[in-house]
Amino acid sequence: MQFGLVGGFVVEKWTDPVASSIWLATPKPAGQQHPGLSRELIVRTAIEVLDANGLAALSMRKLAAQLDAAPMSLYWHVPTKSALLELAMDSALGEIGPPADGEWTDQVRALSREFLDVTRRHTWLSHLLGRYPNFGPNALTYSDNLLAVLRKGLPDDVIGGALGLLFSFMLGVAAGESQWAEDNRGHEPGLAELAETWRPRIAEMVADYPNVAKHVADTEGSGNDDTFEFGIDRILLGLAVEK
């Protein structure tokens, strides 16, 4: 195992995203870091770039230019671009607040919906959630809140499976939406408008497939919100059996 000093942080020289995570790095004392910038400012500006232009548009050099700073000065606060993406991911997850008081099933619905809403506001987020470890304080707070709610209604021996099931479903829906949004960034119309445009042609294409044709007709007017709510409700119905 090798270690090196990178941008003011002691990090392991591995490509393994867990081994090289910013959350496992040992920071230098703040007094030795480059003045004039802050990690918070860098991360906030990076999120603005990501929201406006997507993952491909973010580079440390371009970000430094936007901050009117020398590129190397960013590395005193953020050791690598990967570390910056980890920080941006955790900052976005910080937009999810604690659940309001209520039944545990309603709290799960609320936390799940907030997760989806955050990934819609930050369409790059779901691409990072499977790439980097979620060791940041906001990611851990969200998981802790969700676990606390699940423990209100479920026995301990099914909590782990329930958490994994919820995250798999939420990420699956979010990833599909986000991929479309990223691939069609800046283009109109949106998915809902395109679906209406395509519907007559789709009806023709599936006319010889009666089950598909019935499904297309039955789901006219429904959207991803309906699918998401249906999925969460069915997951909760299944979990309720474990009580």
XYZ file of N, CA and C in Angstrom:
729
model
N 0.852 -1.191 0.000
C 0.000 0.000 0.000
C 0.891 1.246 0.000
N 0.604 2.172 -0.897
C 1.375 3.394 -0.994
C 0.526 4.590 -0.613
N 1.203 5.595 -0.067
C 0.518 6.827 0.288
C 1.259 7.994 -0.341
N 0.532 9.053 -0.612
C 1.153 10.240 -1.149
C 0.415 11.482 -0.724
N 1.090 12.627 -0.816
C 0.468 13.908 -0.478
C -0.087 14.508 -1.753
N -1.400 14.632 -1.816
C -2.065 15.156 -3.009
C -2.955 16.310 -2.599
N -2.608 17.498 -3.074
C -3.458 18.647 -2.819
C -3.721 18.905 -1.349
N -2.738 18.634 -0.516
C -2.906 18.918 0.906
C -3.571 17.798 1.674
N -3.822 16.663 1.024
C -4.439 15.527 1.703
C -3.553 14.301 1.542
N -3.488 13.501 2.582
C -2.810 12.229 2.495
C -3.821 11.207 2.004
N -3.599 10.673 0.807
C -4.536 9.706 0.245
C -3.783 8.486 -0.252
N -4.451 7.366 -0.295
C -3.872 6.155 -0.840
C -3.840 6.262 -2.350
N -2.731 5.853 -2.959
C -2.572 5.944 -4.408
C -3.197 4.724 -5.085
N -4.482 4.565 -4.904
C -5.243 3.488 -5.524
C -6.304 4.096 -6.436
N -6.713 3.302 -7.420
C -7.845 3.723 -8.239
C -9.155 3.233 -7.635
N -9.067 2.352 -6.667
C -10.258 1.862 -5.971
C -11.015 3.048 -5.393
N -12.285 3.266 -5.787
C -13.014 4.450 -5.309
C -13.244 4.457 -3.805
N -13.269 3.287 -3.187
C -13.421 3.256 -1.733
C -12.110 3.639 -1.067
N -11.014 3.007 -1.524
C -9.712 3.271 -0.904
C -9.284 4.722 -1.060
N -9.691 5.350 -2.167
C -9.253 6.725 -2.430
C -10.336 7.753 -2.106
N -11.374 7.349 -1.407
C -12.481 8.265 -1.109
C -12.008 9.461 -0.297
N -12.563 10.619 -0.598
C -12.256 11.837 0.152
C -12.593 11.672 1.628
N -13.585 10.835 1.919
C -14.006 10.665 3.310
C -13.014 9.831 4.111
N -12.097 9.138 3.430
C -11.070 8.365 4.124
C -9.722 9.077 4.118
N -9.663 10.245 3.474
C -8.422 11.011 3.431
C -8.189 11.735 4.747
N -6.936 11.982 5.068
C -6.565 12.715 6.269
C -6.238 14.161 5.886
N -7.067 15.140 6.264
C -6.823 16.523 5.841
C -5.630 17.148 6.555
N -4.956 18.024 5.840
C -3.931 18.852 6.483
C -4.618 19.904 7.346
N -3.918 20.443 8.314
C -4.489 21.552 9.090
C -4.906 22.692 8.175
N -6.028 23.335 8.511
C -6.590 24.371 7.650
C -5.620 25.511 7.401
N -4.759 25.813 8.361
C -3.843 26.928 8.225
C -2.829 26.762 7.119
N -2.579 25.517 6.678
C -1.608 25.264 5.621
C -2.230 25.267 4.233
N -3.521 25.474 4.166
C -4.186 25.441 2.881
C -4.139 26.800 2.197
N -4.325 26.766 0.879
C -4.221 27.969 0.067
C -5.328 28.953 0.440
N -4.983 30.213 0.693
C -6.013 31.203 1.050
C -6.798 31.670 -0.167
N -7.936 32.318 0.084
C -8.711 32.932 -0.990
C -9.839 32.082 -1.529
N -9.783 30.798 -1.278
C -10.849 29.892 -1.692
C -11.298 29.078 -0.488
N -12.441 28.456 -0.619
C -12.898 27.524 0.411
C -13.470 26.301 -0.276
N -13.458 25.197 0.429
C -14.042 23.990 -0.134
C -15.515 24.211 -0.439
N -16.214 24.918 0.450
C -17.643 25.146 0.255
C -17.910 25.905 -1.041
N -17.119 26.945 -1.316
C -17.299 27.725 -2.531
C -17.020 26.882 -3.770
N -15.972 26.092 -3.716
C -15.613 25.245 -4.851
C -16.725 24.243 -5.142
N -17.225 23.602 -4.102
C -18.275 22.592 -4.286
C -19.556 23.247 -4.793
N -19.921 24.382 -4.220
C -21.142 25.072 -4.643
C -21.052 25.465 -6.117
N -19.900 25.962 -6.547
C -19.727 26.350 -7.947
C -19.740 25.130 -8.853
N -19.142 24.038 -8.400
C -19.146 22.804 -9.183
C -20.580 22.310 -9.397
N -21.407 22.391 -8.375
C -22.800 21.963 -8.499
C -23.535 22.837 -9.507
N -23.252 24.127 -9.515
C -23.872 25.019 -10.495
C -23.494 24.604 -11.913
N -22.239 24.242 -12.121
C -21.784 23.790 -13.440
C -22.459 22.473 -13.814
N -22.505 21.550 -12.871
C -23.112 20.240 -13.123
C -24.591 20.374 -13.452
N -25.290 21.212 -12.697
C -26.724 21.403 -12.948
C -26.976 22.029 -14.310
N -26.115 22.943 -14.703
C -26.327 23.668 -15.954
C -25.897 22.875 -17.180
N -24.799 22.098 -17.030
C -24.191 21.511 -18.223
C -23.873 20.023 -18.135
N -24.065 19.396 -16.983
C -23.846 17.963 -16.866
C -22.427 17.583 -16.488
N -22.241 16.285 -16.263
C -20.955 15.770 -15.788
C -19.809 16.039 -16.752
N -20.074 15.924 -18.044
C -19.000 16.070 -19.025
C -18.411 17.476 -19.047
N -19.149 18.453 -18.555
C -18.704 19.847 -18.622
C -17.785 20.234 -17.475
N -17.675 19.387 -16.451
C -16.902 19.764 -15.276
C -15.448 19.347 -15.419
N -14.567 20.302 -15.292
C -13.132 20.033 -15.209
C -12.535 20.984 -14.188
N -11.461 20.580 -13.580
C -10.835 21.415 -12.568
C -10.314 22.708 -13.181
N -9.808 22.634 -14.401
C -9.270 23.842 -15.048
C -10.394 24.842 -15.349
N -11.510 24.360 -15.910
C -12.625 25.253 -16.212
C -13.243 25.818 -14.943
N -13.300 24.977 -13.910
C -13.859 25.438 -12.641
C -12.983 26.526 -12.039
N -11.679 26.352 -12.119
C -10.755 27.369 -11.607
C -10.945 28.683 -12.355
N -11.106 28.612 -13.666
C -11.314 29.826 -14.450
C -12.599 30.529 -14.031
N -13.641 29.762 -13.760
C -14.904 30.356 -13.335
C -14.768 31.022 -11.976
N -13.883 30.476 -11.144
C -13.643 31.044 -9.811
C -12.561 32.116 -9.829
N -12.021 32.384 -11.031
C -10.946 33.364 -11.173
C -9.765 33.005 -10.280
N -9.384 31.723 -10.348
C -8.299 31.212 -9.516
C -7.379 30.356 -10.372
N -6.167 30.167 -9.888
C -5.242 29.273 -10.565
C -5.688 27.827 -10.343
N -5.587 26.979 -11.359
C -6.054 25.594 -11.207
C -5.455 24.887 -9.998
N -4.159 25.078 -9.764
C -3.517 24.364 -8.657
C -4.046 24.807 -7.301
N -4.606 26.014 -7.228
C -5.099 26.489 -5.933
C -6.310 25.689 -5.463
N -7.054 25.097 -6.423
C -8.205 24.282 -6.033
C -7.780 23.037 -5.272
N -6.571 22.534 -5.604
C -6.148 21.259 -5.033
C -5.742 21.360 -3.566
N -5.614 22.558 -3.055
C -5.399 22.713 -1.617
C -6.667 22.361 -0.839
N -7.795 22.450 -1.495
C -9.078 22.219 -0.837
C -9.738 20.921 -1.284
N -9.497 20.547 -2.545
C -10.099 19.340 -3.113
C -8.999 18.585 -3.853
N -8.610 17.409 -3.386
C -7.421 16.758 -3.930
C -7.540 16.279 -5.360
N -8.724 15.878 -5.799
C -8.920 15.342 -7.147
C -10.323 15.704 -7.637
N -10.525 15.517 -8.930
C -11.866 15.711 -9.464
C -12.840 14.689 -8.874
N -12.383 13.473 -8.677
C -13.244 12.458 -8.072
C -13.679 12.882 -6.677
N -12.748 13.456 -5.915
C -13.095 13.941 -4.577
C -14.127 15.052 -4.659
N -13.973 15.922 -5.653
C -14.938 17.007 -5.833
C -16.329 16.447 -6.146
N -16.392 15.424 -6.967
C -17.680 14.811 -7.289
C -18.298 14.156 -6.054
N -17.478 13.544 -5.219
C -17.991 12.980 -3.969
C -18.593 14.068 -3.087
N -17.905 15.182 -3.000
C -18.381 16.291 -2.172
C -19.657 16.890 -2.744
N -19.718 17.021 -4.066
C -20.923 17.550 -4.704
C -22.108 16.617 -4.475
N -21.863 15.321 -4.599
C -22.904 14.331 -4.368
C -23.459 14.449 -2.957
N -22.582 14.539 -1.984
C -23.043 14.606 -0.599
C -23.756 15.922 -0.312
N -23.272 17.005 -0.917
C -23.931 18.286 -0.727
C -25.360 18.247 -1.261
N -25.562 17.632 -2.421
C -26.907 17.524 -2.990
C -27.819 16.702 -2.085
N -27.295 15.620 -1.536
C -28.098 14.788 -0.643
C -28.480 15.525 0.638
N -27.735 16.575 0.958
C -28.052 17.386 2.127
C -29.342 18.174 1.979
N -29.900 18.215 0.771
C -31.180 18.897 0.557
C -32.361 18.097 1.100
N -32.122 16.834 1.423
C -33.196 15.984 1.954
C -33.251 16.170 3.471
N -34.380 16.622 3.951
C -34.533 16.858 5.378
C -35.053 15.635 6.108
N -35.162 15.717 7.423
C -35.711 14.612 8.206
C -37.203 14.458 7.927
N -37.736 13.267 8.114
C -39.161 13.060 7.836
C -40.033 13.713 8.897
N -41.214 14.168 8.485
C -42.177 14.706 9.445
C -42.751 13.565 10.287
N -43.286 13.904 11.429
C -43.910 12.900 12.284
C -45.072 12.234 11.552
N -45.261 10.965 11.839
C -46.368 10.248 11.200
C -46.147 8.762 11.237
N -46.993 8.037 10.519
C -46.825 6.595 10.411
C -45.536 6.268 9.676
N -44.923 5.155 10.038
C -43.632 4.815 9.444
C -43.739 4.625 7.938
N -44.862 4.105 7.456
C -45.023 3.926 6.014
C -45.102 5.268 5.284
N -45.775 6.237 5.891
C -45.842 7.571 5.285
C -44.464 8.232 5.289
N -43.689 7.982 6.317
C -42.346 8.552 6.391
C -41.428 7.934 5.336
N -41.569 6.627 5.102
C -40.787 5.985 4.039
C -41.162 6.583 2.688
N -42.457 6.768 2.448
C -42.894 7.377 1.190
C -42.289 8.766 1.019
N -42.304 9.560 2.096
C -41.797 10.929 2.012
C -40.291 10.949 1.745
N -39.548 10.116 2.454
C -38.100 10.074 2.254
C -37.751 9.554 0.861
N -38.505 8.592 0.388
C -38.266 8.058 -0.956
C -38.554 9.114 -2.014
N -39.651 9.834 -1.828
C -40.022 10.863 -2.792
C -38.996 11.998 -2.807
N -38.511 12.371 -1.635
C -37.502 13.428 -1.580
C -36.228 13.005 -2.295
N -35.878 11.741 -2.168
C -34.703 11.223 -2.872
C -34.884 11.381 -4.378
N -36.051 10.984 -4.885
C -36.315 11.120 -6.317
C -36.298 12.585 -6.737
N -36.872 13.450 -5.928
C -36.915 14.871 -6.265
C -35.509 15.461 -6.358
N -34.615 15.050 -5.459
C -33.236 15.548 -5.493
C -32.538 15.093 -6.769
N -32.746 13.849 -7.170
C -32.102 13.370 -8.394
C -32.685 14.040 -9.635
N -33.910 14.529 -9.544
C -34.480 15.275 -10.662
C -33.905 16.682 -10.731
N -33.666 17.282 -9.581
C -33.056 18.622 -9.581
C -31.595 18.562 -10.021
N -30.935 17.479 -9.685
C -29.512 17.297 -10.013
C -29.398 16.007 -10.826
N -29.584 16.108 -12.137
C -29.705 14.908 -12.956
C -28.405 14.117 -13.053
N -27.288 14.699 -12.663
C -25.999 14.009 -12.650
C -25.825 13.126 -11.418
N -26.671 13.328 -10.407
C -26.456 12.707 -9.104
C -26.547 11.190 -9.156
N -27.569 10.646 -9.819
C -27.745 9.194 -9.802
C -26.587 8.471 -10.476
N -25.897 9.146 -11.409
C -24.740 8.541 -12.063
C -23.575 8.369 -11.091
N -23.517 9.189 -10.070
C -22.423 9.130 -9.102
C -22.723 8.201 -7.944
N -23.990 8.010 -7.621
C -24.346 7.236 -6.434
C -23.888 5.791 -6.533
N -23.793 5.250 -7.726
C -23.286 3.897 -7.874
C -21.801 3.829 -8.139
N -21.165 4.987 -8.267
C -19.748 5.021 -8.617
C -18.851 5.241 -7.405
N -19.351 6.001 -6.444
C -18.542 6.352 -5.283
C -19.223 5.880 -3.999
N -18.422 5.612 -2.968
C -19.017 5.222 -1.676
C -19.725 6.396 -1.022
N -20.829 6.105 -0.360
C -21.614 7.168 0.273
C -21.246 7.292 1.742
N -20.039 7.821 1.978
C -19.549 7.982 3.339
C -19.734 9.397 3.868
N -20.271 10.292 3.050
C -20.401 11.684 3.460
C -21.447 11.856 4.547
N -21.365 12.947 5.306
C -22.290 13.144 6.425
C -23.750 13.247 5.999
N -24.016 13.842 4.856
C -25.415 13.962 4.426
C -25.965 12.624 3.936
N -25.140 11.849 3.236
C -25.567 10.517 2.815
C -25.831 9.635 4.023
N -24.959 9.725 5.021
C -25.137 8.917 6.230
C -26.364 9.377 7.020
N -26.612 10.678 7.031
C -27.811 11.189 7.718
C -29.074 10.671 7.059
N -29.098 10.684 5.726
C -30.275 10.171 5.021
C -30.483 8.686 5.332
N -29.410 7.913 5.262
C -29.525 6.487 5.561
C -29.960 6.264 7.003
N -29.421 7.064 7.913
C -29.784 6.924 9.319
C -31.262 7.239 9.540
N -31.757 8.286 8.879
C -33.177 8.635 9.001
C -34.071 7.533 8.439
N -33.671 6.994 7.300
C -34.477 5.938 6.686
C -34.456 4.672 7.540
N -33.304 4.348 8.089
C -33.213 3.182 8.965
C -34.059 3.366 10.228
N -34.037 4.569 10.787
C -34.826 4.835 11.990
C -36.310 4.642 11.709
N -36.758 5.073 10.541
C -38.167 4.920 10.181
C -38.511 3.445 9.984
N -37.647 2.720 9.297
C -37.893 1.296 9.078
C -37.946 0.534 10.394
N -37.123 0.931 11.355
C -37.110 0.237 12.654
C -38.401 0.475 13.438
N -39.121 1.517 13.101
C -40.407 1.761 13.758
C -41.446 0.706 13.373
N -41.297 0.130 12.180
C -42.337 -0.763 11.693
C -41.905 -2.179 11.392
N -40.583 -2.453 11.418
C -40.107 -3.762 10.995
C -39.154 -4.368 12.022
N -39.080 -5.694 12.097
C -38.112 -6.349 12.983
C -36.689 -6.178 12.457
N -35.730 -6.269 13.366
C -34.336 -6.011 13.012
C -33.809 -6.937 11.920
N -34.297 -8.178 11.869
C -33.696 -9.135 10.942
C -34.084 -8.894 9.479
N -35.003 -7.977 9.209
C -35.350 -7.673 7.815
C -34.971 -6.245 7.424
N -34.395 -5.493 8.346
C -34.070 -4.087 8.069
C -33.072 -3.965 6.918
N -32.027 -4.770 6.944
C -31.011 -4.681 5.902
C -31.576 -4.951 4.526
N -32.382 -5.991 4.405
C -32.994 -6.301 3.119
C -33.959 -5.227 2.670
N -34.717 -4.666 3.619
C -35.671 -3.607 3.284
C -34.946 -2.371 2.768
N -33.851 -2.016 3.421
C -33.083 -0.845 2.994
C -32.522 -1.050 1.595
N -31.948 -2.222 1.356
C -31.405 -2.506 0.038
C -32.463 -2.508 -1.045
N -33.638 -3.055 -0.735
C -34.737 -3.090 -1.697
C -35.182 -1.676 -2.063
N -35.338 -0.823 -1.052
C -35.766 0.555 -1.312
C -34.746 1.310 -2.152
N -33.468 1.190 -1.801
C -32.440 1.904 -2.548
C -32.354 1.392 -3.984
N -32.474 0.072 -4.168
C -32.415 -0.473 -5.524
C -33.549 0.078 -6.382
N -34.730 0.140 -5.811
C -35.871 0.661 -6.565
C -35.713 2.151 -6.847
N -35.379 2.928 -5.816
C -35.255 4.371 -5.999
C -34.180 4.710 -7.018
N -33.039 4.039 -6.932
C -31.951 4.310 -7.869
C -32.317 3.882 -9.286
N -33.059 2.784 -9.396
C -33.465 2.334 -10.725
C -34.334 3.358 -11.430
N -35.319 3.892 -10.721
C -36.195 4.910 -11.312
C -35.403 6.187 -11.604
N -34.599 6.602 -10.639
C -33.831 7.843 -10.800
C -32.840 7.744 -11.947
N -32.171 6.605 -12.072
C -31.163 6.448 -13.121
C -31.784 6.533 -14.507
N -32.947 5.899 -14.683
C -33.609 5.970 -15.984
C -33.999 7.385 -16.359
N -34.585 8.100 -15.412
C -34.965 9.490 -15.678
C -33.741 10.364 -15.947
N -32.728 10.199 -15.122
C -31.550 11.059 -15.227
C -30.790 10.823 -16.523
N -30.711 9.564 -16.957
C -30.023 9.278 -18.207
C -30.699 9.984 -19.367
N -32.031 9.930 -19.383
C -32.765 10.640 -20.436
C -32.492 12.139 -20.359
N -32.554 12.695 -19.155
C -32.365 14.134 -18.990
C -30.962 14.562 -19.413
N -29.948 13.761 -19.055
C -28.581 14.102 -19.420
C -28.358 13.982 -20.923
N -28.892 12.926 -21.514
C -28.687 12.717 -22.953
C -29.413 13.756 -23.793
N -30.499 14.314 -23.250
C -31.301 15.276 -24.008
C -31.237 16.675 -23.410
N -30.159 16.948 -22.707
C -29.991 18.248 -22.060
C -30.047 19.372 -23.092
N -30.904 20.342 -22.814
C -31.003 21.504 -23.687
C -31.895 21.315 -24.890
N -32.480 20.118 -25.018
C -33.341 19.864 -26.166
C -34.800 19.822 -25.724
N -35.647 20.342 -26.540
C -37.088 20.302 -26.311
C -37.742 19.573 -27.494
N -38.857 18.955 -27.315
C -39.673 18.925 -26.104
C -39.164 17.916 -25.090
N -39.801 17.900 -23.948
C -39.439 16.962 -22.913
C -40.033 15.596 -23.170
N -39.752 14.675 -22.239
C -40.184 13.297 -22.415
C -41.703 13.182 -22.488
N -42.412 13.912 -21.639
C -43.878 13.809 -21.629
C -44.460 14.263 -22.972
N -43.922 15.358 -23.493
C -44.423 15.870 -24.766
C -44.098 14.905 -25.908
N -42.897 14.323 -25.863
C -42.517 13.374 -26.899
C -43.397 12.129 -26.853
N -43.717 11.688 -25.642
C -44.561 10.501 -25.496
C -45.907 10.703 -26.186
N -46.471 11.897 -26.048
C -47.749 12.186 -26.701
C -47.593 12.195 -28.217
N -46.456 12.693 -28.688
C -46.202 12.722 -30.120
C -46.034 11.311 -30.671
N -45.363 10.473 -29.891
C -45.091 9.108 -30.356
C -46.287 8.172 -30.232
N -47.245 8.501 -29.360
C -48.288 7.541 -29.009
C -49.028 6.959 -30.227
N -49.462 7.766 -31.203
C -50.153 7.167 -32.366
C -49.275 6.173 -33.107
N -48.000 6.511 -33.263
C -47.093 5.601 -33.971
C -46.868 4.326 -33.168
N -46.733 4.459 -31.865
C -46.546 3.284 -31.014
C -47.760 2.375 -31.080
N -48.947 2.979 -31.075
C -50.180 2.188 -31.165
C -50.192 1.356 -32.441
N -49.703 1.903 -33.541
C -49.620 1.150 -34.788
C -48.606 0.014 -34.674
N -47.477 0.309 -34.064
C -46.410 -0.685 -33.965
C -46.810 -1.895 -33.137
N -47.633 -1.693 -32.103
C -47.966 -2.788 -31.183
C -49.315 -3.419 -31.491
N -49.932 -3.019 -32.581
C -51.286 -3.500 -32.885
C -51.356 -5.017 -32.985
N -50.275 -5.653 -33.434
C -50.260 -7.109 -33.586
C -49.829 -7.829 -32.314
N -49.636 -7.094 -31.248
C -49.210 -7.677 -29.969
C -50.250 -7.297 -28.916
N -51.292 -8.097 -28.777
C -52.474 -7.673 -28.010
C -52.188 -7.297 -26.562
N -51.304 -8.008 -25.900
C -51.028 -7.685 -24.494
C -50.268 -6.377 -24.353
N -49.326 -6.154 -25.265
C -48.602 -4.878 -25.255
C -49.544 -3.745 -25.612
N -50.415 -3.970 -26.602
C -51.352 -2.933 -27.028
C -52.302 -2.547 -25.897
N -52.771 -3.545 -25.162
C -53.655 -3.248 -24.029
C -52.911 -2.473 -22.954
N -51.663 -2.855 -22.728
C -50.866 -2.138 -21.722
C -50.676 -0.675 -22.122
N -50.376 -0.429 -23.377
C -50.198 0.947 -23.862
C -51.486 1.740 -23.665
N -52.609 1.134 -23.977
C -53.889 1.827 -23.817
C -54.218 2.064 -22.345
N -53.944 1.056 -21.515
C -54.276 1.168 -20.089
C -53.431 2.214 -19.369
N -52.219 2.435 -19.842
C -51.309 3.356 -19.152
C -51.283 4.740 -19.778
N -52.180 5.002 -20.712
C -52.220 6.336 -21.315
C -52.493 7.383 -20.239
N -51.689 8.413 -20.222
C -51.852 9.481 -19.246
C -51.075 9.281 -17.961
N -50.546 8.091 -17.759
C -49.737 7.862 -16.557
C -48.284 8.201 -16.848
N -47.512 8.394 -15.797
C -46.116 8.766 -15.972
C -45.230 8.142 -14.914
N -44.007 8.644 -14.836
C -43.046 8.079 -13.893
C -43.465 8.268 -12.449
N -44.164 9.358 -12.153
C -44.627 9.558 -10.777
C -45.566 8.432 -10.355
N -46.456 8.047 -11.253
C -47.384 6.964 -10.944
C -46.636 5.651 -10.737
N -45.658 5.392 -11.596
C -44.868 4.172 -11.469
C -44.107 4.153 -10.156
N -43.545 5.308 -9.794
C -42.767 5.382 -8.556
C -43.656 5.146 -7.342
N -44.788 5.824 -7.297
C -45.684 5.668 -6.158
C -46.204 4.230 -6.069
N -46.526 3.636 -7.205
C -46.986 2.249 -7.236
C -45.916 1.329 -6.659
N -44.676 1.526 -7.092
C -43.588 0.670 -6.626
C -43.348 0.783 -5.132
N -43.301 2.013 -4.616
C -43.081 2.207 -3.185
C -44.229 1.599 -2.382
N -45.455 1.793 -2.838
C -46.610 1.225 -2.135
C -46.532 -0.300 -2.088
N -46.143 -0.929 -3.196
C -46.064 -2.394 -3.218
C -44.917 -2.902 -2.369
N -43.821 -2.185 -2.343
C -42.719 -2.562 -1.454
C -43.175 -2.512 0.008
N -43.882 -1.458 0.356
C -44.352 -1.325 1.738
C -45.385 -2.391 2.082
N -46.236 -2.747 1.130
C -47.197 -3.826 1.375
C -46.476 -5.135 1.646
N -45.428 -5.385 0.877
C -44.662 -6.601 1.088
C -43.923 -6.607 2.409
N -43.357 -5.466 2.773
C -42.618 -5.375 4.025
C -43.559 -5.503 5.232
N -44.796 -5.025 5.084
C -45.746 -5.084 6.193
C -46.012 -6.520 6.639
N -45.838 -7.454 5.723
C -46.045 -8.868 6.074
C -45.016 -9.329 7.090
N -43.861 -8.665 7.115
C -42.759 -9.068 8.004
C -42.959 -8.578 9.431
N -43.964 -7.751 9.688
C -44.144 -7.187 11.034
C -44.507 -8.277 12.041
